[in-house]
Short mmCIF file of C-alpha atoms in Angstrom, two decimals:
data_model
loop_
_atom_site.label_atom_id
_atom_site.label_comp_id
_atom_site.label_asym_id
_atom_site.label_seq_id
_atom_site.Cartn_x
_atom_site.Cartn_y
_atom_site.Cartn_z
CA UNK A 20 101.31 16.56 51.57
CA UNK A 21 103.55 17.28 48.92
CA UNK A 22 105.66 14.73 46.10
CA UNK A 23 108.35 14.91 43.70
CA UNK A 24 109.90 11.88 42.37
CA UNK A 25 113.28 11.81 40.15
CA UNK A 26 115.41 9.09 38.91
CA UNK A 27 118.51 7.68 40.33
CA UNK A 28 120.29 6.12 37.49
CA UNK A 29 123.90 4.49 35.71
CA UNK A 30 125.54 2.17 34.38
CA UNK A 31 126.20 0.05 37.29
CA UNK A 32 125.31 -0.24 40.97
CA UNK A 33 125.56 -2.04 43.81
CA UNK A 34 123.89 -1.88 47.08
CA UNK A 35 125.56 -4.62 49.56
CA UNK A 36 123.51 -6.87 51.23
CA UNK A 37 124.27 -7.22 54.82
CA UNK A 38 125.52 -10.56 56.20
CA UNK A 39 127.55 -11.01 52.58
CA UNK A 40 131.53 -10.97 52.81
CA UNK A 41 133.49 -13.23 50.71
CA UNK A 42 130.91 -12.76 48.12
CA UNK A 43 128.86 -9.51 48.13
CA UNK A 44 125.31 -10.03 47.22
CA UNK A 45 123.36 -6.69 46.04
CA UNK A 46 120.02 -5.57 46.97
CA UNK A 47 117.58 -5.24 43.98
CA UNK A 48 117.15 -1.33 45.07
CA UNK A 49 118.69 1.65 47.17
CA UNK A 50 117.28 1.45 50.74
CA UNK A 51 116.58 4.78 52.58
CA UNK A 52 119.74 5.06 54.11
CA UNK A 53 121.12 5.09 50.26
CA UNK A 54 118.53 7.85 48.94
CA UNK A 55 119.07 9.96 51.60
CA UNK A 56 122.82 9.64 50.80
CA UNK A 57 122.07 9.99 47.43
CA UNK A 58 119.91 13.36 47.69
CA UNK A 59 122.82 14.80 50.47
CA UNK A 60 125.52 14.31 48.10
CA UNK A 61 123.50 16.87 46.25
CA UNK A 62 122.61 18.99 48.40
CA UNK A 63 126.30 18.77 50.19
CA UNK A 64 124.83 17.57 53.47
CA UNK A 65 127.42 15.82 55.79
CA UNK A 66 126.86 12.21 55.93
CA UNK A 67 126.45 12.62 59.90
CA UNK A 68 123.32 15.31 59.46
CA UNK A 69 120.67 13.23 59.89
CA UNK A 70 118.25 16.15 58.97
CA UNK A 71 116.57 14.69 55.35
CA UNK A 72 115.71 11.72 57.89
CA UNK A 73 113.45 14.69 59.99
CA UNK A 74 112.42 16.40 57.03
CA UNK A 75 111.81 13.35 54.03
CA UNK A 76 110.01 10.19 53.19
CA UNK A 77 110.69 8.41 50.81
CA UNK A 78 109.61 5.92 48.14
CA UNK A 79 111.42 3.76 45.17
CA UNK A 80 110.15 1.73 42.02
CA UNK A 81 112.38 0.21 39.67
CA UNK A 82 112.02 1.25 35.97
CA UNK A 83 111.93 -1.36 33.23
CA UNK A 84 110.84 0.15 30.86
CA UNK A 85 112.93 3.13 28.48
CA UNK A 86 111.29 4.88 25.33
CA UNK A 87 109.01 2.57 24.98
CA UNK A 88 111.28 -0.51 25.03
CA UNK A 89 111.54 -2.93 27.75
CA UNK A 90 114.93 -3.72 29.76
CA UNK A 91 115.21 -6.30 32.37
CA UNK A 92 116.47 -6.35 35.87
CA UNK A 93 120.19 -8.15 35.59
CA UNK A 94 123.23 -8.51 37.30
CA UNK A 95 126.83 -9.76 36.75
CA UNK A 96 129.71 -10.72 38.98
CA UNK A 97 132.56 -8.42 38.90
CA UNK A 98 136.22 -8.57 40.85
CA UNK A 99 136.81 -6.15 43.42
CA UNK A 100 139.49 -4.75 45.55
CA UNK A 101 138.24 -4.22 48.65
CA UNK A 102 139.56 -3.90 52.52
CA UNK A 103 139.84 -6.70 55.13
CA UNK A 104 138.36 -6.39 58.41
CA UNK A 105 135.87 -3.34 59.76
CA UNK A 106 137.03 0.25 59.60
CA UNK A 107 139.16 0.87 62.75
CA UNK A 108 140.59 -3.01 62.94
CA UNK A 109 144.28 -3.10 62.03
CA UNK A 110 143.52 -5.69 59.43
CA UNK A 111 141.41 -2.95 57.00
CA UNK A 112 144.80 -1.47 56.29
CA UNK A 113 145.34 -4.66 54.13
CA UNK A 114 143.72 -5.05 50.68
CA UNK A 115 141.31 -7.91 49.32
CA UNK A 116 140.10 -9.14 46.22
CA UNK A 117 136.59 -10.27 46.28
CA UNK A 118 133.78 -10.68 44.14
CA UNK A 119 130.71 -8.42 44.02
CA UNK A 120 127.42 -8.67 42.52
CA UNK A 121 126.21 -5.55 40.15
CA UNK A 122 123.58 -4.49 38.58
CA UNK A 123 123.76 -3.54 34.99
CA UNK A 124 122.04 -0.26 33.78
CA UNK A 125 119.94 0.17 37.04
CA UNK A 126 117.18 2.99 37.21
CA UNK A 127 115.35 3.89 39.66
CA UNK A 128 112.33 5.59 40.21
CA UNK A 129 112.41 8.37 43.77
CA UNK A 130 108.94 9.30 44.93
CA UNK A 131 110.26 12.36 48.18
CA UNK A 132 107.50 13.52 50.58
CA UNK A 133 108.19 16.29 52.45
CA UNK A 134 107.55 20.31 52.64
CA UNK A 135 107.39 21.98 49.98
CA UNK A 136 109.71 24.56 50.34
CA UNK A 137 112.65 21.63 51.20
CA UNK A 138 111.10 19.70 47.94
CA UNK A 139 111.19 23.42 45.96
CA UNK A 140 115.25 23.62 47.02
CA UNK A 141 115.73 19.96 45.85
CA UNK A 142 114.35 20.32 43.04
CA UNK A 143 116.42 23.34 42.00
CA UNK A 144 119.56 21.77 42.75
CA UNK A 145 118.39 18.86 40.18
CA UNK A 146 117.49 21.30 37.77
CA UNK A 147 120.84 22.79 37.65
CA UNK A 148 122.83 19.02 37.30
CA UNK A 149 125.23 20.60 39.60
CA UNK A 150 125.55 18.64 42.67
CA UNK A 151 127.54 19.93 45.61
CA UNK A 152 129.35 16.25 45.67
CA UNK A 153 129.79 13.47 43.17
CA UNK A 154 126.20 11.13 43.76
CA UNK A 155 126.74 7.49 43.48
CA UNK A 156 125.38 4.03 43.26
CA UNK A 157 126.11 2.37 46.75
CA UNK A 158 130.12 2.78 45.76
CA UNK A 159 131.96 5.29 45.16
CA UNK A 160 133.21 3.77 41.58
CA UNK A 161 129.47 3.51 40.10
CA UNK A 162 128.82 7.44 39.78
CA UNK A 163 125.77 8.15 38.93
CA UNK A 164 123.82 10.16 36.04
CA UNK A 165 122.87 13.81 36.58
CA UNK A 166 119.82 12.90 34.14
CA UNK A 167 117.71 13.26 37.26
CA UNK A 168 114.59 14.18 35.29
CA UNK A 169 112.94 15.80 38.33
CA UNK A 170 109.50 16.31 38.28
CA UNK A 171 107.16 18.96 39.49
CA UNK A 172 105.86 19.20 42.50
CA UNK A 173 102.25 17.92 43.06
CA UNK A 174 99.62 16.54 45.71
CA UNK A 175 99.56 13.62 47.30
CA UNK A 176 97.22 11.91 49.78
CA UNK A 177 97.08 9.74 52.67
CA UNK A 178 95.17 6.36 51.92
CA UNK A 179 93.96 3.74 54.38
CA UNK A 180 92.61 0.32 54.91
CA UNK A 181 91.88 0.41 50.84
CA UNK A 182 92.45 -2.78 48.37
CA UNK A 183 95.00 -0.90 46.16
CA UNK A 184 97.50 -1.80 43.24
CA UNK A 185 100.71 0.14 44.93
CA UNK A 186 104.07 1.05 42.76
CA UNK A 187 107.63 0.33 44.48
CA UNK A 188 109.10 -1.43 47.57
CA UNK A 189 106.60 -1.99 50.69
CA UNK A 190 106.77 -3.68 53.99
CA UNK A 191 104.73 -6.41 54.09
CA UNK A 192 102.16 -6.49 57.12
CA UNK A 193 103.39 -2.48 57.33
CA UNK A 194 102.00 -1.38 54.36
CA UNK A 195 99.72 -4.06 53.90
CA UNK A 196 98.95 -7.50 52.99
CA UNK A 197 99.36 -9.43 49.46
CA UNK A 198 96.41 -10.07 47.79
CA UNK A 199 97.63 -13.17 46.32
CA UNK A 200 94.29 -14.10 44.20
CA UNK A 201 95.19 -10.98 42.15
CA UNK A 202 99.02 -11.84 41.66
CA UNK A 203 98.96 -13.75 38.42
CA UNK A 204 96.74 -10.67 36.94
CA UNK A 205 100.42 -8.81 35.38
CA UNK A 206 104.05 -9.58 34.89
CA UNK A 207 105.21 -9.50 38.29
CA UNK A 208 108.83 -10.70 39.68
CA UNK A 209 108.31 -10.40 43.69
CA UNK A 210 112.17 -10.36 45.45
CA UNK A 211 112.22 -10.15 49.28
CA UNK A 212 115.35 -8.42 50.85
CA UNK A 213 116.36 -6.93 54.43
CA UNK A 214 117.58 -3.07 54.43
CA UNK A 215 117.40 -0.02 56.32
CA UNK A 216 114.11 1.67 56.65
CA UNK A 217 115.18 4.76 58.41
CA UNK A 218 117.32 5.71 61.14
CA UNK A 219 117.06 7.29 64.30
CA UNK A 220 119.83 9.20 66.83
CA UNK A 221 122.44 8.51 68.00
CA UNK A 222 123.05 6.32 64.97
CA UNK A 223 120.51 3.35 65.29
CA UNK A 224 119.52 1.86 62.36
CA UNK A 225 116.39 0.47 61.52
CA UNK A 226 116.17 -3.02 59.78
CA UNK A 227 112.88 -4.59 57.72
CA UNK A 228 112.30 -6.96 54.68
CA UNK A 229 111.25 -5.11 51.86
CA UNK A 230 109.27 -6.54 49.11
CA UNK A 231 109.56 -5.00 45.69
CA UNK A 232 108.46 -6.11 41.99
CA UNK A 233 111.90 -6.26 39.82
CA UNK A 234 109.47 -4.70 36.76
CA UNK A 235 107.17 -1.94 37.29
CA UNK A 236 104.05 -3.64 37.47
CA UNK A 237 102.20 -2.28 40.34
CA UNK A 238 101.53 -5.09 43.10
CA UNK A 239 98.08 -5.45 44.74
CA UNK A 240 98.05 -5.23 48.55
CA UNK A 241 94.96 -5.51 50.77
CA UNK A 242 93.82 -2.90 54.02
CA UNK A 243 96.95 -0.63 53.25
CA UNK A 244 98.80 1.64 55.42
CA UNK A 245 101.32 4.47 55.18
CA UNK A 246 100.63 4.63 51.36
CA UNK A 247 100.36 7.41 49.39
CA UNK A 248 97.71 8.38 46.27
CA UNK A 249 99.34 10.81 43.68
CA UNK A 250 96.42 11.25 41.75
CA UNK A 251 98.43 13.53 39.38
CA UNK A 252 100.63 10.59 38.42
CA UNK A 253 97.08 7.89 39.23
CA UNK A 254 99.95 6.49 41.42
CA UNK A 255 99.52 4.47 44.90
CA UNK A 256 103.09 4.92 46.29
CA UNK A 257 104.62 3.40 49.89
CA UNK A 258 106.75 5.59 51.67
CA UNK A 259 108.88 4.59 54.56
#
């Protein structure tokens, strides 16, 4: 199999929690539904093509750490004019002001797996900073960088039932099990969240609790599954 990972980055982002209304909650990180998003804005892929769901996999880590100095994960509450009701009820024709968490200065790390010829036209289009539409961070206001620092395109290989230290969100009991004796070995910040893991025709979406460190110290899991070595980056990496 074949990786390339890039960053998704800004200054502010927000990925709404589901079940939040009056006052929207954030997830820590972009779920897949959001990177796919992401990457077709890019590529200028119709938000109903469900084709990078076919043809991708996808992994994310959250950076702390820039030129050698280290930034933590924070958010702030910020007003927001948003819409009443759901889209289609009379009631989202009116306007309300809420309040919405953010995150400040977000960057994320996005591990792809895929063919290489569909990572090879990715990467081009990253390469150029030209994307086909405007990519943002969960709305529309939080545009994001075209610093997408692409990398190249290397190996990767299917590991299972190892004790490994993995980087980025995993299911737990999917793509393994905390080893909690080895926890208190790094500076680790464990968040639990639910999100979208994929989604599958007509339009069903797929809902899990992630787990993900809010630095980038890897997190020890036991008997892993659906996890990934890049041995050019000496990287264990969960896809989903």
């Amino acid at each position: 199999m074949r990786v390339i990972s890039f960053l998704m980055q800004g200054r502010f982002a927000h990925f709404c929690l589901p079940f939040t209304n009056v006052y929207r909650l954030t997830q820590p990180c972009p779920t897949k539904t959001a990177i796919m998003g992401f990457i077709g804005s890019i590529m200028g892929i119709n938000k109903d093509d469900f084709i990078l769901y076919e043809k991708l996999k996808c992994g994310i880590e959250i950076v702390d750490e820039v030129d050698g100095i280290k930034k933590n994960y924070r958010t702030i509450n910020v007003p927001y004019l948003g819409r009443k009701g759901f889209a289609g009820n009379s009631a989202n024709n009116q306007s309300s002001r809420i309040s919405i968490e953010v995150i400040v200065d977000p960057i994320y790390k996005i591990y792809l797996l895929g063919d290489e010829d569909f990572l090879s036209e990715i990467q081009k289009l990253m390469l150029r900073r030209e994307p086909v539409y405007t990519p943002y961070l969960g709305l529309a206001q939080f545009v994001a960088s075209t610093e997408f620092q692409v990398s190249e395109i290397v190996d990767a290989h299917t590991v299972e039932g190892e004790n490994v230290n993995v980087n980025g969100a995993f299911l737990r009991n999917v793509h393994g099990y905390l080893d909690f004796s080895k926890l208190t070995s790094g500076p680790i910040r464990l968040t639990e969240f639910e999100g979208i893991k994929g989604i599958s025709l007509p339009r069903n979406f797929e809902h899990s609790v992630f787990t993900i460190n809010l630095g980038s110290a890897p997190i020890p899991l036991k008997e892993v599954k659906q996890v990934m070595r890049i041995p050019e980056w000496d990287k264990y990496v969960p896809f989903f």
